[in-house]
Short mmCIF file of C-alpha atoms in Angstrom, two decimals:
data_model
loop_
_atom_site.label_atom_id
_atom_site.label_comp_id
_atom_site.label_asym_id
_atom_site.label_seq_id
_atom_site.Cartn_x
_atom_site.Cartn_y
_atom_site.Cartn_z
CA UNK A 1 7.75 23.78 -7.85
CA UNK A 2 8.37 19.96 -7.01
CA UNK A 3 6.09 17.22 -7.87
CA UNK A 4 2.61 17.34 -7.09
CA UNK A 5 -0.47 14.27 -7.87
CA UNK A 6 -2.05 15.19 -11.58
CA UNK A 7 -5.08 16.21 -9.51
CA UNK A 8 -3.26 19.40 -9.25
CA UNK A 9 -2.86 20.03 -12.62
CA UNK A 10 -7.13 21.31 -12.47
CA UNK A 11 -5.95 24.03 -9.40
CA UNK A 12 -6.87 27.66 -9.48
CA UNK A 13 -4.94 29.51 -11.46
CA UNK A 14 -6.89 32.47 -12.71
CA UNK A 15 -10.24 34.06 -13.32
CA UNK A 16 -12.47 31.09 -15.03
CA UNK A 17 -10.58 28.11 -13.41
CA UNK A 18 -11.51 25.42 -11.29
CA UNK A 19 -13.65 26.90 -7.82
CA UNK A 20 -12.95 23.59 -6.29
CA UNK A 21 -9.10 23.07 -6.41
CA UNK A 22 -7.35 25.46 -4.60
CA UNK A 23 -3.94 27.67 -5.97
CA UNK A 24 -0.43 26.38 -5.38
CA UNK A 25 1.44 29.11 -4.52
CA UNK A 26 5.13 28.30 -4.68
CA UNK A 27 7.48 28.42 -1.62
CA UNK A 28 3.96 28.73 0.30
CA UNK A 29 3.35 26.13 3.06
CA UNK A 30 -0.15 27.06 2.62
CA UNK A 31 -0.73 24.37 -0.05
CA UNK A 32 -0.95 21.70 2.62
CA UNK A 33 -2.98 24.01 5.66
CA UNK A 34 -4.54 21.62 7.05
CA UNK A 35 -7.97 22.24 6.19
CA UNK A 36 -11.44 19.66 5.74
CA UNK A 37 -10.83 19.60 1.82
CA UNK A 38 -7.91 17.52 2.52
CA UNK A 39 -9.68 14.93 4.51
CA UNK A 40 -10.83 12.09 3.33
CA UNK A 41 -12.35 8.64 3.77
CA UNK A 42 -9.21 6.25 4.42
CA UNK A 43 -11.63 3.11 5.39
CA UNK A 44 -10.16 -0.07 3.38
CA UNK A 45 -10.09 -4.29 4.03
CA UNK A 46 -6.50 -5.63 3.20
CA UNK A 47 -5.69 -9.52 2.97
CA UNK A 48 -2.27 -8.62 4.42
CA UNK A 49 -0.63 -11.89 5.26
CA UNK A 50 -1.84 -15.57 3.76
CA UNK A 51 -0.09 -18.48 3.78
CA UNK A 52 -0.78 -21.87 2.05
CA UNK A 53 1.53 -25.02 3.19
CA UNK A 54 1.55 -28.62 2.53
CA UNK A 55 3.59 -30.82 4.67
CA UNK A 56 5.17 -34.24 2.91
CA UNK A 57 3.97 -37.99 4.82
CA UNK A 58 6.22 -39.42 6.83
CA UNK A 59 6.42 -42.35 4.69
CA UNK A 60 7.85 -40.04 1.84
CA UNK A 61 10.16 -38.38 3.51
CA UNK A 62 12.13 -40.61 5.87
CA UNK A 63 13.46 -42.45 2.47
CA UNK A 64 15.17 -39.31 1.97
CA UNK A 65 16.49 -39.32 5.66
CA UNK A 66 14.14 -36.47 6.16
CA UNK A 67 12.16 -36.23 10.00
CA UNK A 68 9.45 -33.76 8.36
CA UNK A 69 9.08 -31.45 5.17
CA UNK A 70 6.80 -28.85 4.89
CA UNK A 71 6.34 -26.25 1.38
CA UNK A 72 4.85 -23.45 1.64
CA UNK A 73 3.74 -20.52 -0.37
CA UNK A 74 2.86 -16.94 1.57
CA UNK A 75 1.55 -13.72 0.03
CA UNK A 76 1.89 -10.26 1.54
CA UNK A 77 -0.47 -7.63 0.87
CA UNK A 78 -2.69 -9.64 -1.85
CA UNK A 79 -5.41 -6.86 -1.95
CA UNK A 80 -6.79 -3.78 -0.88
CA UNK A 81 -10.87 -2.99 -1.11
CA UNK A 82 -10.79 0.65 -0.40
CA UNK A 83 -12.61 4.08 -2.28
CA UNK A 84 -9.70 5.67 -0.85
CA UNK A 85 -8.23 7.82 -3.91
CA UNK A 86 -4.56 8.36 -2.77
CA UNK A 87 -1.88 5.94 -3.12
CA UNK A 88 -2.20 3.44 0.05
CA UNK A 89 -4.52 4.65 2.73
CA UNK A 90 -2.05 2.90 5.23
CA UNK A 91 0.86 4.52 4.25
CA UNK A 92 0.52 8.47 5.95
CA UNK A 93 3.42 10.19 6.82
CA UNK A 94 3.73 14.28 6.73
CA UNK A 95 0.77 14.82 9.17
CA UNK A 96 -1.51 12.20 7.12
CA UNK A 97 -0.64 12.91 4.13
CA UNK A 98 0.73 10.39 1.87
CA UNK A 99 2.55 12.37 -1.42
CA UNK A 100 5.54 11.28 -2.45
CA UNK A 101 5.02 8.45 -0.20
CA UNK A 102 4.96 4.71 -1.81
CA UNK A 103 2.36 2.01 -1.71
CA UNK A 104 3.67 -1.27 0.01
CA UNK A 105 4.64 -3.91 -2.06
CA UNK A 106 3.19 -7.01 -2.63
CA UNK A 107 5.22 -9.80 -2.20
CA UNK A 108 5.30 -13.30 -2.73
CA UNK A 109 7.45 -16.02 -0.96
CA UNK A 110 8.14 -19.79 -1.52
CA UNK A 111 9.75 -22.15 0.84
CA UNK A 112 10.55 -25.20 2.40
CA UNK A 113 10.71 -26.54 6.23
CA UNK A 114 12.80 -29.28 6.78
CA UNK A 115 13.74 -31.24 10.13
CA UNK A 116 16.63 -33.53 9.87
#
């Protein structure tokens, strides 16, 4: 049947089951009609991009035959503040919907600037 979210797993499947979830049905495109029970909120605040540097005196650095050094530390996608239950609400592909689809990393990167 493929993979589907655990939210699945509480479908309907029979007289007494779940009246909210709807039935897979295999081999069935119907399991992603689009349809208002598959919309939801995707509002979120994301610190995508920060960066932090520190660049060296003058007075340090031209001992070491160096014009101008700058360090530097940068973050990618630090946090996400959303009430958004799927896995990243910016990540949609298949017509907005994001299964099977993974969040975005976060990342973090250290470096140095140097001019000769």
């Amino acid at each position: 049947m493929g993979n589907f979210e655990s939210f699945w797993l509480g479908r309907w499947h029979g007289e007494g089951t779940s009246n909210t979830v709807p039935r897979i049905v295999e081999g069935d495109n119907n399991n992603y009609q689009i349809s208002d029970f598959f919309v939801k909120d995707g509002s979120y605040l994301r610190l995508k991009v920060a960066q932090l540097g520190y660049t060296l005196p003058r007075s340090l650095t031209s001992k070491w035959g160096i014009q101008r050094l700058r360090l530097f530390i940068q973050g990618e996608n630090l946090f996400t503040i959303t009430g958004y239950d799927g896995y990243d609400p910016e990540v949609g592909t298949r017509n907005g919907l994001d299964s099977g689809t993974y969040p975005q990393s976060r990342t973090f990167t250290f470096g140095a600037s140097i001019t000769l």
